Coordinates of C-alpha atoms and ligand atoms in Angstrom, one line a residue:
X1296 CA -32.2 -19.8 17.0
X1297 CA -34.5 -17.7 19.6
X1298 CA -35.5 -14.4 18.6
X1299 CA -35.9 -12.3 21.6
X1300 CA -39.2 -10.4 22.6
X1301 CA -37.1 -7.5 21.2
X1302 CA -37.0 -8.7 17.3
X1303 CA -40.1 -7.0 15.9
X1304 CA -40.3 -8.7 13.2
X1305 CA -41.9 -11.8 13.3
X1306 CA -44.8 -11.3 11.1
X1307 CA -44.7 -13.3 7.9
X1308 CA -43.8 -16.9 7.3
X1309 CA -41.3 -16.5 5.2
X1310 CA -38.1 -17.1 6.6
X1311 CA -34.1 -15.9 6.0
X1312 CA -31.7 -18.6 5.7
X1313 CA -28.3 -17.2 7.7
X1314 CA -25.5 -18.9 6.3
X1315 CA -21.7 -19.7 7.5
X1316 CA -19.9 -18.3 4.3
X1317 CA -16.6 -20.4 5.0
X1318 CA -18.9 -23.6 5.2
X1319 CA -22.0 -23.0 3.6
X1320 CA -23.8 -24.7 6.7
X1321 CA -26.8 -23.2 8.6
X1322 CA -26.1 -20.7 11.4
X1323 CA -29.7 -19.4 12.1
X1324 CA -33.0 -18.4 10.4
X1325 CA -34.7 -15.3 10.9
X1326 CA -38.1 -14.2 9.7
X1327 CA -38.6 -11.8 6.4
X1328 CA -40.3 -9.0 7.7
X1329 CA -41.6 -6.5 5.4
X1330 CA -44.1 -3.7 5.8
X1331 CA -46.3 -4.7 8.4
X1332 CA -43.4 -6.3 10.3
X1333 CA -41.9 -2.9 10.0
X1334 CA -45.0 -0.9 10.9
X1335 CA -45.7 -3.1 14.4
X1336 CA -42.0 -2.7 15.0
X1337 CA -42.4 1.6 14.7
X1338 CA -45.3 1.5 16.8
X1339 CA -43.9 -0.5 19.7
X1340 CA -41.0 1.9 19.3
X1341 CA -43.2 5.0 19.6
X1342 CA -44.9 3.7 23.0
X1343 CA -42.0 3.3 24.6
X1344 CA -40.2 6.6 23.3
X1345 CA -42.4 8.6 25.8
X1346 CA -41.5 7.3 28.8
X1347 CA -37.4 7.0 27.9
X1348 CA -37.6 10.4 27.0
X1349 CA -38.9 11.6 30.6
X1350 CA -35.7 10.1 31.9
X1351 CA -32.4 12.0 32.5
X1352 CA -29.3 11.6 29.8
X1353 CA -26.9 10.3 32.5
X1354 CA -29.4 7.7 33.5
X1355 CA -29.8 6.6 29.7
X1356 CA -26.0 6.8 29.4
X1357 CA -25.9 4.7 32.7
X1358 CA -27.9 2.0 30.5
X1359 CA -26.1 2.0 28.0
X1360 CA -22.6 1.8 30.0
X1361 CA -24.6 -1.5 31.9
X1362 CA -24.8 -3.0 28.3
X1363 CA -21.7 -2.5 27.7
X1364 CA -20.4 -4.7 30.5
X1365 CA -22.9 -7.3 29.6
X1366 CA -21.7 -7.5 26.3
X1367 CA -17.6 -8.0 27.2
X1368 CA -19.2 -10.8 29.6
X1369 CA -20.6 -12.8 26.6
X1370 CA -17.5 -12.1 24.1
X1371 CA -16.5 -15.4 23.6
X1372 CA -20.0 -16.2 22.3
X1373 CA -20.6 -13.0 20.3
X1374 CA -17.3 -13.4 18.5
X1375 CA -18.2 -16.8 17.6
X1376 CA -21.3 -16.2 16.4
X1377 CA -20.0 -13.0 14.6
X1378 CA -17.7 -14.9 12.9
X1379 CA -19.8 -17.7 12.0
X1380 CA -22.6 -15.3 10.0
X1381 CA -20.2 -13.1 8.5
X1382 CA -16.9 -15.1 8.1
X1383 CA -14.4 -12.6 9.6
X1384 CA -11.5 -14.7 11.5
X1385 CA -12.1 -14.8 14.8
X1386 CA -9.9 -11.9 16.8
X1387 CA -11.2 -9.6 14.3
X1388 CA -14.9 -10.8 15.4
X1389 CA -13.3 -9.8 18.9
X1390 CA -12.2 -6.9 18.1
X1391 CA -15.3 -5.3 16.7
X1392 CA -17.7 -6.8 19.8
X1393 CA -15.0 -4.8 21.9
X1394 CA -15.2 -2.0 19.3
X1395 CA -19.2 -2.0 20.1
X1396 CA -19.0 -2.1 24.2
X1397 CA -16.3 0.8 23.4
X1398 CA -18.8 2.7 21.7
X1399 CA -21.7 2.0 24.1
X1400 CA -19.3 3.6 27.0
X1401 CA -17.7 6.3 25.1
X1402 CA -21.8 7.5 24.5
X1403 CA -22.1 6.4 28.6
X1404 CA -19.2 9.0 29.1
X1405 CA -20.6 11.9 27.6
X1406 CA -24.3 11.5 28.0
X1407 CA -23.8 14.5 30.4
X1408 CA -23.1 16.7 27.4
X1409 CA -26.5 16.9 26.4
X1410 CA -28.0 20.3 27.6
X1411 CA -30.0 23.3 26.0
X1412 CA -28.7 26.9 26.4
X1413 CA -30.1 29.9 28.1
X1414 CA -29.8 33.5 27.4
X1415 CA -31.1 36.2 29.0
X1416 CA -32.1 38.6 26.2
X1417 CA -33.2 42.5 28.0
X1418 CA -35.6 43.4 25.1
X1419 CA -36.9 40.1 24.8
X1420 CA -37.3 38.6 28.2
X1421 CA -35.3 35.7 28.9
X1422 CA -34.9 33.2 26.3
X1423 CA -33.9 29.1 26.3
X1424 CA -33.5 26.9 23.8
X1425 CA -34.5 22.8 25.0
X1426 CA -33.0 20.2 23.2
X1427 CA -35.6 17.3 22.6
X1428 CA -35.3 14.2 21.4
X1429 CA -37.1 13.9 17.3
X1430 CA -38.3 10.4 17.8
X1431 CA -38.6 6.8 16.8
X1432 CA -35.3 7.1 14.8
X1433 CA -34.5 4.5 11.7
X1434 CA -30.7 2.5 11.6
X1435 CA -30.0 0.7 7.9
X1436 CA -26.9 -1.5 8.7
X1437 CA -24.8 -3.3 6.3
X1438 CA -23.2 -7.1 6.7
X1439 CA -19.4 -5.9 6.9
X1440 CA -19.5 -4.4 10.1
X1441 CA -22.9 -5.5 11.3
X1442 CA -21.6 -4.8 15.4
X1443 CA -20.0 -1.8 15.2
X1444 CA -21.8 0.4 12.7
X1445 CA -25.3 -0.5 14.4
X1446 CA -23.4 0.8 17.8
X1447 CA -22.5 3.9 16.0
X1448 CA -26.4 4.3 15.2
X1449 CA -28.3 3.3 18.1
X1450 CA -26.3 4.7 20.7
X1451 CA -26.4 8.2 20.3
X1452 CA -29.8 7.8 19.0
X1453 CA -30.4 6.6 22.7
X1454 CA -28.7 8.6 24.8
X1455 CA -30.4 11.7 23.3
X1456 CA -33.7 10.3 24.4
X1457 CA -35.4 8.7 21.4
X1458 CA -36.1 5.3 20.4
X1459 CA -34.6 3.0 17.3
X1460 CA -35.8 0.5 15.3
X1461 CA -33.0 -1.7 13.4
X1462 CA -33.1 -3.3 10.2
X1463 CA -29.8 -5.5 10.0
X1464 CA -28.6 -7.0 6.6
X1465 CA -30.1 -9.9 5.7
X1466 CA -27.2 -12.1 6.0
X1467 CA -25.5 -10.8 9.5
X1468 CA -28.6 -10.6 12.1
X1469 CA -28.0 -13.0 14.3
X1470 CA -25.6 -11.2 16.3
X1471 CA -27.4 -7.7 16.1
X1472 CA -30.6 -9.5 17.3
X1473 CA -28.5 -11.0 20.1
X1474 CA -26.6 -7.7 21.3
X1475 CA -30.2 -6.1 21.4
X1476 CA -31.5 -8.5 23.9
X1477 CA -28.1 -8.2 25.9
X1478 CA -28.9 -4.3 26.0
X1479 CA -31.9 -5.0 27.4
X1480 CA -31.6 -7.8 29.9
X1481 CA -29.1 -4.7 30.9
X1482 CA -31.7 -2.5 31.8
X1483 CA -32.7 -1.1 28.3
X1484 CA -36.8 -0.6 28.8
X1485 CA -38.7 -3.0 26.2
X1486 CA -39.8 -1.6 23.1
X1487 CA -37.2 1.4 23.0
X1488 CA -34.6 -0.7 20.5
X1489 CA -36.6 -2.9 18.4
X1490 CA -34.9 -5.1 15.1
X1491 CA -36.5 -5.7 12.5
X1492 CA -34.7 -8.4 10.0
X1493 CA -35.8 -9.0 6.2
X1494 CA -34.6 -8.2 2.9
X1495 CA -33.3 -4.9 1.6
X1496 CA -36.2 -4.1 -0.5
X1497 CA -38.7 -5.3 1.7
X1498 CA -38.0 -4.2 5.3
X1499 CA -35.0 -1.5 4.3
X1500 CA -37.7 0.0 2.2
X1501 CA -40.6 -0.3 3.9
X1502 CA -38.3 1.6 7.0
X1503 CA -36.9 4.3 4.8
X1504 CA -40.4 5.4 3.4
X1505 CA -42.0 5.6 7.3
X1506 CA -43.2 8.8 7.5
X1507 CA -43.4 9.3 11.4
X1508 CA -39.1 8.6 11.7
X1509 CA -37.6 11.7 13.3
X1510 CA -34.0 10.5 11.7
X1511 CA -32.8 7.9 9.1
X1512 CA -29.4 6.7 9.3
X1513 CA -27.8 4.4 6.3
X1514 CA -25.2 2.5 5.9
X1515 CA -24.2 1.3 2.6
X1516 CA -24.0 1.1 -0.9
X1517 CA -24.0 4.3 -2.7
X1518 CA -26.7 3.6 -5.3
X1519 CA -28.8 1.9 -2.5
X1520 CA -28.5 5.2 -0.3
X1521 CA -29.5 7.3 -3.0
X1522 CA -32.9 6.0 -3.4
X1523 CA -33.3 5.6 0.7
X1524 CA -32.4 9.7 0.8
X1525 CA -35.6 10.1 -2.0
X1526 CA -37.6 7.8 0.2
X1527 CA -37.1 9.6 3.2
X1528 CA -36.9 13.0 1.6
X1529 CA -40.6 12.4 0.3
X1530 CA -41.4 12.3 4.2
X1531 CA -39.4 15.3 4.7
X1532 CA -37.2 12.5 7.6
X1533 CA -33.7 13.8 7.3
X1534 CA -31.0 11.3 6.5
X1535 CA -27.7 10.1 7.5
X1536 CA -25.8 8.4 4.8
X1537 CA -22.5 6.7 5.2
X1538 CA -21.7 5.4 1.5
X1539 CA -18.9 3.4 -0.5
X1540 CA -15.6 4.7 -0.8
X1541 CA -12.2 3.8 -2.8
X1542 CA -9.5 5.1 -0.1
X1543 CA -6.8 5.8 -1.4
X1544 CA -2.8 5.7 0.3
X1545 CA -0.5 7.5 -0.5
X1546 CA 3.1 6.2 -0.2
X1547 CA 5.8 8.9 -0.1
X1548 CA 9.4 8.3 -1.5
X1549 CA 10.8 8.9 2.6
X1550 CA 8.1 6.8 3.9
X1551 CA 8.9 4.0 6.7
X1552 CA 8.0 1.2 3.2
X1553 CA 8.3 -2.0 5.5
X1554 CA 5.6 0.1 8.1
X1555 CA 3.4 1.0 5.1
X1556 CA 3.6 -2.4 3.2
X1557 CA 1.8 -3.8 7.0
X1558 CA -0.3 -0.8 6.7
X1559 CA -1.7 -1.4 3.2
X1560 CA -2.1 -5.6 4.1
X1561 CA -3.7 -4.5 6.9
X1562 CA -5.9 -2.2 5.7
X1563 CA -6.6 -3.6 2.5
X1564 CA -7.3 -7.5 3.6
X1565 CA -8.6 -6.8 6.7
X1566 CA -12.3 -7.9 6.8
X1567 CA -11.4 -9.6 3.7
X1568 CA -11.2 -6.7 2.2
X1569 CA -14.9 -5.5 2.9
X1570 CA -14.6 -2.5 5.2
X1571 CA -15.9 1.0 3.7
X1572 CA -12.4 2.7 4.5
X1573 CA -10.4 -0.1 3.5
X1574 CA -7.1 0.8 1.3
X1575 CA -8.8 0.4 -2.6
X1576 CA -6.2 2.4 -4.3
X1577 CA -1.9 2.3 -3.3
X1578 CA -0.3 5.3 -5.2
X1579 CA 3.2 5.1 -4.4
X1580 CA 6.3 7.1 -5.4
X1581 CA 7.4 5.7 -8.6
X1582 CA 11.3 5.8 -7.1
X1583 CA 10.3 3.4 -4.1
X1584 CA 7.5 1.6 -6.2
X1585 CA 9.5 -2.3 -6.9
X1586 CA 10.8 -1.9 -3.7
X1587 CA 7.3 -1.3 -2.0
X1588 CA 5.7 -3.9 -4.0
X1589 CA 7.9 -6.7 -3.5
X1590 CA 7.5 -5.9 0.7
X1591 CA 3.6 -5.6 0.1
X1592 CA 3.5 -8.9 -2.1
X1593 CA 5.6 -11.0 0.5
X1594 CA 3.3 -9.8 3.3
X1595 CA 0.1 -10.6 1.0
X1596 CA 1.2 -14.0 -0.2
X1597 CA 1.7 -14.8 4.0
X1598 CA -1.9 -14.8 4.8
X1599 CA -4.2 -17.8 5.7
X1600 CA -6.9 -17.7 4.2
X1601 CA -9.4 -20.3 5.4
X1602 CA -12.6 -20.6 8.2
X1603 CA -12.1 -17.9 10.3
X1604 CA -13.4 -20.1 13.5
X1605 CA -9.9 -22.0 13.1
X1606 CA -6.7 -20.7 14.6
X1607 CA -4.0 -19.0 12.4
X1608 CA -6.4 -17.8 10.0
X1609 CA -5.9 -14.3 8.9
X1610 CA -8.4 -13.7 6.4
X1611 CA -11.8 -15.5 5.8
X1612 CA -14.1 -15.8 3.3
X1613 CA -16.1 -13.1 1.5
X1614 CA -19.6 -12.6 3.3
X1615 CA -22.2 -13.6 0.8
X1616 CA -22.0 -14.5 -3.1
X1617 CA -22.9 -11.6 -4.3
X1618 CA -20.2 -9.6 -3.1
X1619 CA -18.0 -12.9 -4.1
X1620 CA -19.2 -12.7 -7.7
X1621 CA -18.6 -8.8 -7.8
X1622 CA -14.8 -9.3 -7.1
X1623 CA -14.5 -12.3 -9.4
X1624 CA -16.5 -10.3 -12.2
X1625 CA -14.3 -7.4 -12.3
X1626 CA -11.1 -9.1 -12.2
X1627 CA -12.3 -11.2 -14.9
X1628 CA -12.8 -8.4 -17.0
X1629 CA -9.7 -6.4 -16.7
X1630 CA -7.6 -10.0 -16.7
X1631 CA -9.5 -10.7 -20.0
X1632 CA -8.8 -7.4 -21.4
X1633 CA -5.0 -8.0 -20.9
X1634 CA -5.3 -4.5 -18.2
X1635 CA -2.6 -4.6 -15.8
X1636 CA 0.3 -6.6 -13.9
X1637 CA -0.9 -9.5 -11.8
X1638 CA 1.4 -9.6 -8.7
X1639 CA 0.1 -12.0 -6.2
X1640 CA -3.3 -14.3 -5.9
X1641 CA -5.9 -13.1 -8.5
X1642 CA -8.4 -15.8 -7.8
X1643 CA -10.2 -18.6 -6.0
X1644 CA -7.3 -20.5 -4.0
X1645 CA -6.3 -24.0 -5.0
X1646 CA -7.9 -26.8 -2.6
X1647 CA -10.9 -28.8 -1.6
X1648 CA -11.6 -26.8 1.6
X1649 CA -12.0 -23.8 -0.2
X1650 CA -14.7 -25.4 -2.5
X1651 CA -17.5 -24.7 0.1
X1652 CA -16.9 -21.0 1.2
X1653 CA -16.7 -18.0 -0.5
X1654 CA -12.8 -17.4 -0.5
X1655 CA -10.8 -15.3 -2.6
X1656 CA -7.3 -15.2 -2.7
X1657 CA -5.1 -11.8 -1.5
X1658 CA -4.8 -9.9 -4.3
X1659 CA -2.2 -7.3 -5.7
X1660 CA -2.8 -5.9 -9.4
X1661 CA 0.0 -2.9 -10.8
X1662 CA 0.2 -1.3 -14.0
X1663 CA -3.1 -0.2 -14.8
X1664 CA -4.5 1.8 -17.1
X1665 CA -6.4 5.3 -16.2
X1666 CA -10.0 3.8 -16.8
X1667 CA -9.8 0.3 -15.4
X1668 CA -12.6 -0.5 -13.7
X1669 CA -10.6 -2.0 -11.0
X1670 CA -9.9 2.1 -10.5
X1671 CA -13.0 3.5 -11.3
X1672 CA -15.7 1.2 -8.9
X1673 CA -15.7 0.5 -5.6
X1674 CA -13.2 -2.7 -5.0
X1675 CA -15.7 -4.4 -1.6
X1676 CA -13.1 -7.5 -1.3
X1677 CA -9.6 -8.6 -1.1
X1678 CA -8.1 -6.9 -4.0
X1679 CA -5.7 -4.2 -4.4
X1680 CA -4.3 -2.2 -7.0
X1681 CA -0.6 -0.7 -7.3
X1682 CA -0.2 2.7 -8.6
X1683 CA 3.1 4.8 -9.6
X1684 CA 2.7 8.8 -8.6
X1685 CA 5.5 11.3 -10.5
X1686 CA 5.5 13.8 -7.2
X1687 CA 3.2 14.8 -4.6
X1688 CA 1.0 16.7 -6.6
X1689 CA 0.5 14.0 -8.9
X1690 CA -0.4 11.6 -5.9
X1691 CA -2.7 14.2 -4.3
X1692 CA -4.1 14.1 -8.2
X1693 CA -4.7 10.5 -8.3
X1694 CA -6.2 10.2 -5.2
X1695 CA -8.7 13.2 -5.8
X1696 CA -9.9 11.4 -8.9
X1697 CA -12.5 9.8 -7.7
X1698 CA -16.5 10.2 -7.2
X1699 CA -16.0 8.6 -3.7
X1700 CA -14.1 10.9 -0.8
X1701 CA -14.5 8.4 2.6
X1702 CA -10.9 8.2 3.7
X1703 CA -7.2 8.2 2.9
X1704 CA -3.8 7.9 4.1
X1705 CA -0.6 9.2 3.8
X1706 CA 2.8 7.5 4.8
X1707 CA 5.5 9.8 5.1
X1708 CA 8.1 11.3 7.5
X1709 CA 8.0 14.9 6.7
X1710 CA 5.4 16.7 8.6
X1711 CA 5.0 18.9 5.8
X1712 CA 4.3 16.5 3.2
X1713 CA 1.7 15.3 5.6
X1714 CA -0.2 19.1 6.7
X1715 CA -0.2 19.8 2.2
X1716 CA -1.5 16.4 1.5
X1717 CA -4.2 16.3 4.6
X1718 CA -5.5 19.8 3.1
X1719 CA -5.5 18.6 0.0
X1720 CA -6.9 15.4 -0.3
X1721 CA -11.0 15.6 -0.6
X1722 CA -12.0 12.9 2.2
X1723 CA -14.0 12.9 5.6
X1724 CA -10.9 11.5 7.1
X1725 CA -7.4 11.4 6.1
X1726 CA -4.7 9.3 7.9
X1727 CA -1.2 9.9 8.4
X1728 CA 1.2 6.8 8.9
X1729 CA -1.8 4.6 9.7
X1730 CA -5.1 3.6 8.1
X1731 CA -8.5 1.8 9.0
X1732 CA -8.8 3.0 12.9
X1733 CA -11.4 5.0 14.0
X1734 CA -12.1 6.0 17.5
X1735 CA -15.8 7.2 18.3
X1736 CA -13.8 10.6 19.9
X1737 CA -14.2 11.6 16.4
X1738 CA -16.4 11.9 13.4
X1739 CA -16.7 10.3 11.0
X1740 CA -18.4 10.1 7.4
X1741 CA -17.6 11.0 3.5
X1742 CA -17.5 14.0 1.1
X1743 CA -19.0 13.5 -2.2
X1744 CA -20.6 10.2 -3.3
X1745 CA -19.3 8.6 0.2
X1746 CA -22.1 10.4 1.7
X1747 CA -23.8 13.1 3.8
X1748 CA -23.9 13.6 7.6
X1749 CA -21.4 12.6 10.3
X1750 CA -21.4 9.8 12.8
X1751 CA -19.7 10.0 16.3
X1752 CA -17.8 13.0 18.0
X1753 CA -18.4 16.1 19.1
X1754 CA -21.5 16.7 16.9
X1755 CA -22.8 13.1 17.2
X1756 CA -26.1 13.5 19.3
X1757 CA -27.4 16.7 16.7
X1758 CA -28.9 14.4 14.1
X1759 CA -30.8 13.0 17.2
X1760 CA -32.5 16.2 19.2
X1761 CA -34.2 19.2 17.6
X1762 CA -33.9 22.3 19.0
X1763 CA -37.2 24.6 21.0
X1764 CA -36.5 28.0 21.6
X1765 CA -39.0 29.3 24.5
X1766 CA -39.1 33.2 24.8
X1767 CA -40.4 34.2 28.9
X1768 CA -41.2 38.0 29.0
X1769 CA -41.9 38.9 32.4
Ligands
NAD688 P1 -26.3 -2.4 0.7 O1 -26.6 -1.0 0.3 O2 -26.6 -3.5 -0.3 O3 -27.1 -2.8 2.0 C1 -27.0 -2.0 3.2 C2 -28.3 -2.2 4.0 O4 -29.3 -1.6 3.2 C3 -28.7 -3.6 4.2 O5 -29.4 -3.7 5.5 C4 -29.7 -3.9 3.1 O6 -30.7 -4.9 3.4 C5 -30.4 -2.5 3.0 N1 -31.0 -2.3 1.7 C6 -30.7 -2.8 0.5 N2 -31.6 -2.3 -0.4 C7 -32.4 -1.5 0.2 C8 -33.5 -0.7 -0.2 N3 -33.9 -0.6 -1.5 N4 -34.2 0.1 0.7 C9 -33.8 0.1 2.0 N5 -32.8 -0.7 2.5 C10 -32.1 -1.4 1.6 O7 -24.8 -2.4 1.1 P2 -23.9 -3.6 1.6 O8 -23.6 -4.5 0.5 O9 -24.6 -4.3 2.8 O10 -22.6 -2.9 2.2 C11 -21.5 -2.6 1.5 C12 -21.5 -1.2 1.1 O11 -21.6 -0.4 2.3 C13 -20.2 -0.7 0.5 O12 -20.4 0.2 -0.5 C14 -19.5 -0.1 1.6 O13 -18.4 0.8 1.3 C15 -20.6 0.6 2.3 N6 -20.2 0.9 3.7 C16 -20.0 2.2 4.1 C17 -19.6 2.6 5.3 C18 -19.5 4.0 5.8 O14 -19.4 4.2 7.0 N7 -19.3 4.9 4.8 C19 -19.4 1.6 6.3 C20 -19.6 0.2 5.9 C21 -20.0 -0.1 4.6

């Protein structure tokens, strides 16, 4: 595996293993970078800040809209590999490469936005304010989304003039290290994106406690962003976190149930069931609850599970055996405990292909009680559990009860049903009839312990400028 000029972190010898988690073969190896690896990596990025700054919005945009072409031209490739280190079937792999050179245009399209203001104030003289960029600018990524949520960090980070350094999880690099050389064989100037691979608390901390960042963006684990916010906040670098959430969807008694069945399988088993706003909770009416279930069950018990580099496959393995072990602890407990209703899959499937990858079997659990842990953690993998709601209010209720407050849907046909429940329910984004998509028009991020800050939209290049007011008396 090359490592571009653009991979700063090539300083120790220790090396990362990168593994296909369908296979358990050898995709790529990448050094363990740790303080130093981060420190040449932050001053590369600071040289080069200067001159990137100097340069007009559009033209960075312009850049970034080049890389974005560059990267639909090697698809096939990216995909492949995306799939290979991570494990998602291939036309989800697709999808989120496209989802990344849609993200890099979307920030192409309004690189014009970014301007100061200017006020002429009679006491005062004339006044302006300049926007101006805060930096060499940190991005945390996870492995569930390694494409797009690094394309949600880096480009607005761009655009608005500063330069990024990456630190990648350490077992889904590869393609981050490869879309970063793309970007700038593309026309991105050398030394303005820099990755940096290495383990969490090695590189990730060694980044988060830099006191020269001008931003830190996170994605991740809850527990894991809290001590990156106290890192950073001893440096006084403001933070970005995007943090774990247990979505909830809410199925009304008048809802379209064949429509929301798909929309829980595909929002619950997509990515295996590994995405931050995947479906973690169903409440459903209790009047349309056996009817529901049986739909949802039928539709779960149809998926392929297998190597998501083979056709027909609808759901791969789990990423890495942590997050494996996680799943198969908790359902272990509550099983053992005798909590619940076990409706469809509840474990490793049956067969000798499956004894090298990290699969788990599509998973529908009803009837349990309040304090089940499957209920009360965040569920990061293909299980999902089957609640019954009294009314409305008692779904709104359900939902609410949570530390986390990422998303959540609602499937219903009455518009009013859907304007109380939108107000009601405590999220950073709340669907209606649909679940999982998230265009970067808008923004995005969670209330309460999903995290602080917002991602893409209208705000999306603030984190990334600070404002100068100049006052001109004449
Ligand atoms: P994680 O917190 O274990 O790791 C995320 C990143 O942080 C990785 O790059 C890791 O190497 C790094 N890291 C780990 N320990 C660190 C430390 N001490 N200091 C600095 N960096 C450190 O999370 P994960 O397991 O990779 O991802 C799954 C979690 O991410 C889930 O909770 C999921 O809900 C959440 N997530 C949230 C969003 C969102 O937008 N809100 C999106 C995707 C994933």
């Amino acid at each position: 595996m090359r490592e571009g000029d653009i991979h700063g972190g090539t300083v120790s010898g220790e090396t990362i293993r990168v593994v296909n988690p369908a296979t358990g073969g050898l995709v790529g190896e990448v050094s363990a970078g740790g303080k130093d690896a981060v420190a040449a990596a932050v001053e590369t990025a600071e040289a080069a800040q200067a001159g990137w700054a100097k340069r007009d919005p559009r033209e960075r945009g312009k850049i970034l809209g080049a890389g974005a072409q560059a990267i639909r031209a090697h698809l096939d490739a990216l995909s492949a590999l995306l799939t290979a280190e991570q494990g998602k079937p291939l036309h989800e792999a697709r999808n989120e490469i496209q989802g990344c050179a849609n993200v890099l245009e979307y920030y192409h399209s309004v690189s014009g936005s970014i301007r100061g203001e200017c006020m002429p104030l009679s006491s005062y003289g004339l006044a302006y304010v300049l926007k101006e960029p805060v930096g060499v600018c940190g991005a945390i990524i996870p492995w569930n989304m390694p494409v797009l949520i690094y394309a949600w960090k880096v480009c607005p980070a761009l655009v608005a003039g500063n330069s990024v350094v990456v630190k990648p999880a350490s077992s889904t690099p590869l393609t981050t290290i490869r879309i970063a050389e793309i970007m700038e064989a593309a026309g991105l100037p050398h030394g303005v994106l820099q990755v940096v691979t290495g383990y969490g608390d090695a590189a990730g901390a060694a980044l988060a406690a830099t006191p020269s960042l001008g931003h830190l963006s996170f994605t991740g684990d809850t527990k894991t962003g809290g001590g990156i916010s106290q890192a950073a906040g001893r440096n006084s670098v403001p933070v970005t976190l995007e943090l774990g959430g247990s979505d909830a969807m809410i199925v009304c008694r008048d809802a379209d149930l064949h429509a929301a069945a798909a929309g829980a399988v595909a929002g619950r088993f997509y990515n295996c069931g590994q995405t931050c706003t995947a479906v973690k909770r169903v409440i459903v009416d209790a009047s349309v609850k056996e009817q529901f279930t049986r739909i949802l069950c039928e539709k779960a018990a149809g998926i392929t599970v297998g190597d998501g580099s083979r056709p027909g496959v609808g759901m791969g393995p789990m990423n890495n055996a942590q997050a494996r072990d996680g799943i198969c602890g908790m359902m272990d407990t509550c099983l053992s405990a005798g909590e619940g209703t076990l409706l469809c899959g509840g474990g490793i499937p049956d067969g000798a292909h499956y004894e090298k990858g990290l699969f788990y079997a599509p998973t529908v659990v009803a009837d349990l009680p309040d304090d089940s842990l499957l209920l009360n953690s965040e569920v990061f993998g293909p299980v999902l559990p089957v609640i019954s709601s009294d009314s409305l209010d008692d779904a709104i209720r359900i939902a609410n009860s949570t530390r986390y407050g990422l998303g959540a849907s609602v499937w219903t046909n009455d518009i009013k049903t859907a304007m109380i429940s939108s107000s009601q329910i405590d999220a950073g984004v709340v669907w209606v009839n649909q679940h999982l998509k998230l265009p970067p028009d808008v923004p995005f991020g969670g209330m309460k312990a999903s995290g602080t800050g917002r991602e893409n939209g209208s705000g999306a290049f603030e984190p990334y400028l600070r404002s100068k007011t100049v006052l001109v008396k004449s």
